[in-house]
Tab-separated table of C-alpha atoms and ligand atoms in Angstrom:
chain	number	residue	atom	x	y	z
A	1	UNK	CA	130.444	130.255	116.784
A	2	UNK	CA	131.754	126.902	116.272
A	3	UNK	CA	130.349	123.831	117.027
A	4	UNK	CA	131.083	122.269	120.915
A	5	UNK	CA	130.309	120.162	123.399
A	6	UNK	CA	128.447	122.868	124.944
A	7	UNK	CA	125.358	122.022	125.501
A	8	UNK	CA	122.898	125.032	124.818
A	9	UNK	CA	119.536	124.451	124.056
A	10	UNK	CA	117.104	126.491	122.076
A	11	UNK	CA	114.086	126.119	120.547
A	12	UNK	CA	113.115	124.173	116.792
A	13	UNK	CA	110.913	124.441	113.929
A	14	UNK	CA	110.360	121.583	111.535
A	15	UNK	CA	110.707	123.212	107.869
A	16	UNK	CA	110.766	120.813	105.249
A	17	UNK	CA	110.105	116.937	105.132
A	18	UNK	CA	111.000	114.569	102.501
A	19	UNK	CA	111.483	110.669	101.574
A	20	UNK	CA	114.461	110.308	100.436
A	21	UNK	CA	115.366	106.956	100.612
A	22	UNK	CA	114.347	103.658	101.537
A	23	UNK	CA	112.603	104.382	105.456
A	24	UNK	CA	114.507	107.233	105.473
A	25	UNK	CA	113.314	110.986	105.548
A	26	UNK	CA	115.144	114.157	105.566
A	27	UNK	CA	114.007	115.879	107.428
A	28	UNK	CA	115.219	120.234	108.086
A	29	UNK	CA	114.843	121.998	110.900
A	30	UNK	CA	115.178	126.054	111.868
A	31	UNK	CA	117.292	126.876	114.712
A	32	UNK	CA	116.483	129.398	116.898
A	33	UNK	CA	120.389	130.367	116.890
A	34	UNK	CA	122.941	130.851	114.186
A	35	UNK	CA	125.416	128.981	115.953
A	36	UNK	CA	127.772	126.731	113.292
A	37	UNK	CA	127.111	123.115	112.282
A	38	UNK	CA	131.383	122.088	111.792
A	39	UNK	CA	131.650	118.728	109.767
A	40	UNK	CA	130.553	116.002	112.640
A	41	UNK	CA	128.072	117.499	114.629
A	42	UNK	CA	124.912	116.523	115.952
A	43	UNK	CA	122.270	118.176	117.563
A	44	UNK	CA	120.366	116.431	120.436
A	45	UNK	CA	116.654	116.855	120.000
A	46	UNK	CA	113.925	115.928	122.531
A	47	UNK	CA	111.215	113.733	121.077
A	48	UNK	CA	107.511	112.813	122.889
A	49	UNK	CA	107.736	108.785	123.212
A	50	UNK	CA	104.977	107.400	125.096
A	51	UNK	CA	103.893	110.185	126.651
A	52	UNK	CA	107.203	111.172	127.664
A	53	UNK	CA	110.188	113.550	126.258
A	54	UNK	CA	113.050	111.481	125.663
A	55	UNK	CA	116.400	112.422	124.077
A	56	UNK	CA	117.621	111.410	120.169
A	57	UNK	CA	120.670	112.655	118.385
A	58	UNK	CA	120.897	113.504	114.834
A	59	UNK	CA	123.828	113.746	112.723
A	60	UNK	CA	123.870	117.317	111.272
A	61	UNK	CA	124.586	116.441	107.191
A	62	UNK	CA	124.501	120.620	106.349
A	63	UNK	CA	123.974	123.307	107.084
A	64	UNK	CA	122.373	126.542	105.332
A	65	UNK	CA	124.245	129.451	104.147
A	66	UNK	CA	122.875	131.897	106.265
A	67	UNK	CA	122.740	129.069	109.411
A	68	UNK	CA	119.321	128.881	109.995
A	69	UNK	CA	118.433	125.387	108.981
A	70	UNK	CA	120.100	121.824	109.739
A	71	UNK	CA	119.277	119.283	107.821
A	72	UNK	CA	118.972	115.315	109.670
A	73	UNK	CA	119.112	112.238	107.506
A	74	UNK	CA	116.488	109.805	110.451
A	75	UNK	CA	116.222	106.286	109.650
A	76	UNK	CA	113.057	104.031	110.848
A	77	UNK	CA	115.327	102.017	112.868
A	78	UNK	CA	114.009	97.947	113.565
A	79	UNK	CA	113.429	97.342	116.520
A	80	UNK	CA	112.991	101.195	117.299
A	81	UNK	CA	113.451	102.778	121.114
A	82	UNK	CA	110.848	104.749	119.566
A	83	UNK	CA	112.697	107.778	118.585
A	84	UNK	CA	112.640	107.882	114.732
A	85	UNK	CA	109.255	106.391	114.904
A	86	UNK	CA	108.333	109.841	116.330
A	87	UNK	CA	110.607	111.755	114.163
A	88	UNK	CA	108.691	110.387	111.154
A	89	UNK	CA	105.544	111.133	112.581
A	90	UNK	CA	106.724	115.016	112.669
A	91	UNK	CA	105.436	117.494	110.158
A	92	UNK	CA	106.088	120.737	108.881
A	93	UNK	CA	105.509	123.549	111.167
A	94	UNK	CA	106.072	121.273	114.980
A	95	UNK	CA	108.570	122.459	116.805
A	96	UNK	CA	111.367	121.258	119.297
A	97	UNK	CA	113.814	121.504	121.593
A	98	UNK	CA	117.050	121.260	120.203
A	99	UNK	CA	120.283	121.696	121.244
A	100	UNK	CA	122.741	123.913	118.907
A	101	UNK	CA	124.830	122.432	117.143
A	102	UNK	CA	127.127	119.139	119.525
A	103	UNK	CA	130.802	117.909	117.942
A	104	UNK	CA	132.358	115.486	119.774
A	105	UNK	CA	133.440	113.412	116.348
A	106	UNK	CA	135.421	116.798	114.900
A	107	UNK	CA	137.630	115.817	111.174
A	108	UNK	CA	140.628	117.078	111.450
A	109	UNK	CA	142.979	118.969	108.790
A	110	UNK	CA	145.668	118.638	107.785
A	111	UNK	CA	146.019	114.267	107.377
A	112	UNK	CA	147.888	113.385	104.486
A	113	UNK	CA	145.270	110.695	103.612
A	114	UNK	CA	141.630	110.015	104.718
A	115	UNK	CA	139.228	107.019	104.229
A	116	UNK	CA	135.885	107.847	105.225
A	117	UNK	CA	133.016	104.671	105.852
A	118	UNK	CA	129.541	105.035	106.190
A	119	UNK	CA	127.489	101.944	106.856
A	120	UNK	CA	124.238	102.620	106.725
A	121	UNK	CA	122.859	106.046	107.474
A	122	UNK	CA	125.962	106.269	108.978
A	123	UNK	CA	126.630	108.189	106.363
A	124	UNK	CA	125.198	111.238	108.148
A	125	UNK	CA	128.103	111.824	109.798
A	126	UNK	CA	130.006	111.795	106.700
A	127	UNK	CA	128.152	114.375	104.420
A	128	UNK	CA	129.484	117.588	105.420
A	129	UNK	CA	133.385	116.216	107.061
A	130	UNK	CA	133.472	114.641	102.680
A	131	UNK	CA	132.525	117.904	101.566
A	132	UNK	CA	135.180	119.923	102.875
A	133	UNK	CA	137.694	117.148	102.789
A	134	UNK	CA	136.496	118.112	98.466
A	135	UNK	CA	136.499	121.468	98.463
A	136	UNK	CA	140.440	121.826	100.212
A	137	UNK	CA	141.860	119.297	97.834
A	138	UNK	CA	142.076	116.138	100.637
A	139	UNK	CA	142.862	112.840	99.528
A	140	UNK	CA	140.058	111.469	100.478
A	141	UNK	CA	137.970	107.903	99.626
A	142	UNK	CA	134.137	107.545	100.597
A	143	UNK	CA	133.521	103.911	101.298
A	144	UNK	CA	129.693	103.403	102.054
A	145	UNK	CA	128.136	100.421	102.293
A	146	UNK	CA	123.561	99.625	103.143
A	147	UNK	CA	121.559	97.164	102.204
A	148	UNK	CA	120.888	98.310	98.883
A	149	UNK	CA	121.185	101.496	96.963
A	150	UNK	CA	117.350	103.006	97.809
A	151	UNK	CA	118.644	102.509	100.592
A	152	UNK	CA	121.312	104.559	100.291
A	153	UNK	CA	120.309	108.267	101.624
A	154	UNK	CA	121.902	111.608	99.718
A	155	UNK	CA	123.414	108.596	97.300
A	156	UNK	CA	123.390	111.118	94.196
A	157	UNK	CA	124.287	114.125	95.375
A	158	UNK	CA	127.613	112.450	96.493
A	159	UNK	CA	128.015	110.783	93.322
A	160	UNK	CA	127.778	113.907	91.431
A	161	UNK	CA	130.118	115.773	94.144
A	162	UNK	CA	132.613	112.431	94.972
A	163	UNK	CA	133.157	110.802	91.105
A	164	UNK	CA	135.719	108.185	91.971
A	165	UNK	CA	136.077	109.177	95.412
A	166	UNK	CA	132.929	107.618	96.861
A	167	UNK	CA	132.613	103.591	96.515
A	168	UNK	CA	129.419	102.235	96.842
A	169	UNK	CA	128.625	98.457	98.149
A	170	UNK	CA	125.797	97.193	98.371
A	171	UNK	CA	124.231	93.752	100.362
A	172	UNK	CA	122.119	92.984	97.008
A	173	UNK	CA	124.209	93.213	95.111
A	174	UNK	CA	126.989	91.016	97.212
A	175	UNK	CA	129.261	93.510	97.292
A	176	UNK	CA	130.752	93.937	100.880
A	177	UNK	CA	133.645	96.406	101.918
A	178	UNK	CA	137.019	94.149	102.134
A	179	UNK	CA	138.290	95.476	105.512
A	180	UNK	CA	141.194	93.367	105.998
A	181	UNK	CA	142.160	93.965	102.493
A	182	UNK	CA	141.009	98.311	103.145
A	183	UNK	CA	143.260	98.152	106.505
A	184	UNK	CA	146.398	95.901	104.785
A	185	UNK	CA	146.332	99.061	102.219
A	186	UNK	CA	146.268	101.685	104.460
A	187	UNK	CA	149.176	103.604	105.061
A	188	UNK	CA	150.337	104.875	108.631
A	189	UNK	CA	148.860	108.878	107.749
A	190	UNK	CA	145.344	107.800	106.995
A	191	UNK	CA	142.562	108.824	109.147
A	192	UNK	CA	139.640	106.591	109.172
A	193	UNK	CA	136.560	107.938	110.286
A	194	UNK	CA	133.225	105.935	110.593
A	195	UNK	CA	129.994	105.761	111.093
A	196	UNK	CA	127.746	102.737	110.810
A	197	UNK	CA	125.852	99.768	112.807
A	198	UNK	CA	128.227	98.417	115.724
A	199	UNK	CA	129.600	94.935	113.279
A	200	UNK	CA	130.483	97.476	110.996
A	201	UNK	CA	132.820	99.529	113.255
A	202	UNK	CA	133.858	97.153	115.376
A	203	UNK	CA	135.655	95.192	112.362
A	204	UNK	CA	137.107	97.682	111.221
A	205	UNK	CA	138.371	98.784	115.372
A	206	UNK	CA	139.402	94.599	115.554
A	207	UNK	CA	141.469	95.039	111.624
A	208	UNK	CA	142.815	98.540	112.877
A	209	UNK	CA	144.343	96.604	116.280
A	210	UNK	CA	145.486	93.890	114.785
A	211	UNK	CA	147.527	95.590	112.294
A	212	UNK	CA	148.754	98.359	115.138
A	213	UNK	CA	148.249	101.180	113.312
A	214	UNK	CA	148.196	104.047	115.350
A	215	UNK	CA	145.098	104.205	117.382
A	216	UNK	CA	144.455	108.463	117.253
A	217	UNK	CA	143.891	108.257	114.367
A	218	UNK	CA	140.976	105.754	113.938
A	219	UNK	CA	137.711	108.688	114.463
A	220	UNK	CA	134.556	107.625	114.930
A	221	UNK	CA	130.520	108.600	115.988
A	222	UNK	CA	127.938	106.608	117.202
A	223	UNK	CA	124.600	106.456	118.435
A	224	UNK	CA	124.427	103.508	119.661
A	225	UNK	CA	121.029	102.420	118.127
A	226	UNK	CA	122.754	99.298	117.177
A	227	UNK	CA	124.088	96.198	118.532
A	228	UNK	CA	124.396	92.786	118.641
A	229	UNK	CA	120.675	91.039	118.956
A	230	UNK	CA	117.571	92.865	118.540
A	231	UNK	CA	116.271	94.484	121.771
A	232	UNK	CA	114.053	92.563	124.386
A	233	UNK	CA	112.807	93.908	127.310
A	234	UNK	CA	114.836	92.575	130.368
A	235	UNK	CA	114.472	93.203	134.476
A	236	UNK	CA	117.538	95.051	136.091
A	237	UNK	CA	117.343	95.141	139.714
A	238	UNK	CA	119.505	96.864	142.369
A	239	UNK	CA	119.574	95.163	145.598
A	240	UNK	CA	121.578	97.737	148.129
A	241	UNK	CA	118.944	99.776	146.587
A	242	UNK	CA	115.840	98.207	146.436
A	243	UNK	CA	114.979	98.368	143.308
A	244	UNK	CA	114.043	96.309	140.449
A	245	UNK	CA	112.528	98.148	137.327
A	246	UNK	CA	111.597	96.688	134.166
A	247	UNK	CA	113.569	98.261	130.450
A	248	UNK	CA	111.386	98.546	128.054
A	249	UNK	CA	112.451	97.295	124.508
A	250	UNK	CA	111.721	100.964	123.446
A	251	UNK	CA	113.942	102.434	126.725
A	252	UNK	CA	117.880	102.118	127.530
A	253	UNK	CA	118.743	101.044	131.222
A	254	UNK	CA	120.042	104.520	131.592
A	255	UNK	CA	116.441	105.951	130.967
A	256	UNK	CA	114.521	103.415	133.274
A	257	UNK	CA	116.961	103.410	136.140
A	258	UNK	CA	116.549	107.699	135.577
A	259	UNK	CA	112.567	107.131	135.344
A	260	UNK	CA	112.937	105.078	138.830
A	261	UNK	CA	114.511	107.815	140.177
A	262	UNK	CA	117.658	106.461	140.608
A	263	UNK	CA	120.802	108.575	141.193
A	264	UNK	CA	122.651	107.896	137.442
A	265	UNK	CA	125.562	109.516	135.742
A	266	UNK	CA	125.553	110.553	131.945
A	267	UNK	CA	126.965	112.408	129.406
A	268	UNK	CA	127.446	111.060	125.918
A	269	UNK	CA	124.569	109.299	126.048
A	270	UNK	CA	126.028	106.756	122.500
A	271	UNK	CA	128.283	104.551	124.441
A	272	UNK	CA	130.954	106.714	124.052
A	273	UNK	CA	132.315	108.123	127.354
A	274	UNK	CA	132.205	105.530	129.861
A	275	UNK	CA	130.295	107.462	132.382
A	276	UNK	CA	127.070	105.556	133.234
A	277	UNK	CA	128.967	102.636	133.829
A	278	UNK	CA	127.111	99.573	136.484
A	279	UNK	CA	128.496	96.608	137.567
A	280	UNK	CA	127.564	93.619	136.981
A	281	UNK	CA	127.116	91.639	140.338
A	282	UNK	CA	124.313	88.543	138.793
A	283	UNK	CA	123.473	87.590	134.891
A	284	UNK	CA	120.849	85.742	134.001
A	285	UNK	CA	121.245	86.247	130.205
A	286	UNK	CA	123.291	87.280	128.017
A	287	UNK	CA	124.650	91.107	127.779
A	288	UNK	CA	124.668	93.360	124.351
A	289	UNK	CA	127.494	95.404	124.508
A	290	UNK	CA	126.698	97.741	122.306
A	291	UNK	CA	129.253	100.883	123.518
A	292	UNK	CA	132.548	101.663	121.916
A	293	UNK	CA	133.575	102.987	125.020
A	294	UNK	CA	135.140	99.268	126.628
A	295	UNK	CA	138.016	97.257	124.904
A	296	UNK	CA	137.094	93.198	123.469
A	297	UNK	CA	138.990	92.173	127.402
A	298	UNK	CA	137.165	94.320	128.812
A	299	UNK	CA	133.493	93.470	127.291
A	300	UNK	CA	134.590	89.357	127.202
A	301	UNK	CA	134.635	89.461	131.506
A	302	UNK	CA	130.676	90.782	131.521
A	303	UNK	CA	131.150	92.904	134.681
A	304	UNK	CA	131.097	96.240	132.868
A	305	UNK	CA	127.723	97.925	131.103
A	306	UNK	CA	127.695	101.080	129.983
A	307	UNK	CA	124.298	101.320	130.439
A	308	UNK	CA	122.977	104.060	127.874
A	309	UNK	CA	122.722	101.973	125.003
A	310	UNK	CA	123.649	98.078	126.070
A	311	UNK	CA	121.449	95.535	126.913
A	312	UNK	CA	120.634	92.319	128.133
A	313	UNK	CA	119.255	89.867	126.303
A	314	UNK	CA	118.128	85.903	126.755
A	315	UNK	CA	120.749	83.411	125.058
A	316	UNK	CA	118.293	82.623	122.610
A	317	UNK	CA	117.658	85.394	120.587
A	318	UNK	CA	120.465	86.895	118.229
A	319	UNK	CA	123.788	85.427	116.714
A	320	UNK	CA	123.481	82.678	119.736
A	321	UNK	CA	121.260	80.054	117.656
A	322	UNK	CA	122.416	77.169	120.080
A	323	UNK	CA	122.062	78.282	123.501
A	324	UNK	CA	119.722	77.345	126.196
A	325	UNK	CA	115.818	79.329	126.049
A	326	UNK	CA	115.760	81.052	129.273
A	327	UNK	CA	111.811	80.800	130.448
A	328	UNK	CA	111.704	84.465	131.207
A	329	UNK	CA	113.203	88.063	130.544
A	330	UNK	CA	116.933	88.059	131.175
A	331	UNK	CA	118.250	89.780	134.615
A	332	UNK	CA	120.788	91.029	135.425
A	333	UNK	CA	121.366	93.074	138.352
A	334	UNK	CA	123.731	95.861	139.338
A	335	UNK	CA	125.525	98.705	140.746
A	336	UNK	CA	125.703	101.724	140.525
A	337	UNK	CA	129.685	103.631	140.402
B	401	FES	S1	126.601	108.042	129.149
B	401	FES	FE1	128.479	107.953	127.900
B	401	FES	S2	129.031	105.743	128.004
B	401	FES	FE2	126.760	106.085	128.897
């Protein structure tokens, strides 16, 4: 069965764990089914963090020929909410609940040209796509940016397979993707697929929109773990329900509200669908919008939050070094929709 968006849970067993790059492990899970992982698929896994089961998403890099084994690449995220730390502590033989492969980042075959842009561990969402594009003889370029070559998972295999179609960009070599130049040289029939940190994807999205490129030709996958600011503990209140919850660094606002018994809507839990939206009525601090659902205009209005990924921070952290210093944690008051 081809990967879909329909969730079917199954058991998975860890059969291989290998360090493959700085802070990145290749983890192979044997699924109990033989469900197909199409390019762009991911699995959701249930993993224990602080004695609680939490759900995390990981792209499927590769599926074995018999469809039993799914390869993931898991980065030990700085300021992790705990999921990647727990994944890195897994051992061969461990069992966990995983979904069958889910697909909400499909590759559309048939475009004249493709550009795939990966930032860091975002490469995991694009490896299988690049492989298919190579096999069908498509005109494609794979651009892979990271801190250093040592931080590039799967680099050696990609170099062998894609040759000059692979372009590497390393911060420590002062080599960066020139986004205005990239978008300026694309023709209207090019499809661009990207996965990486929010800053990279946001910069490409802005350039794409400013260049009047066809928006449906820009496709992305995000797991909502990267933001503009380091995660902090903050307080969320729902005055109408008498709810006040502390959102720890390792949890999302959505998880904290659910744990407090608040009925919440959600679907993707990755900042893509907007279903978990809450409306802000009062704010001390600022919103770190980590979703790709709202427009720039909506984000600047600071009125709505995708609470599965976005966070609240005090003003002294992150990018705004000139902002006022707050004494305690940031506080947001919301109404749920
Ligand atoms: S659940 Fe989809 S954006 Fe939050």
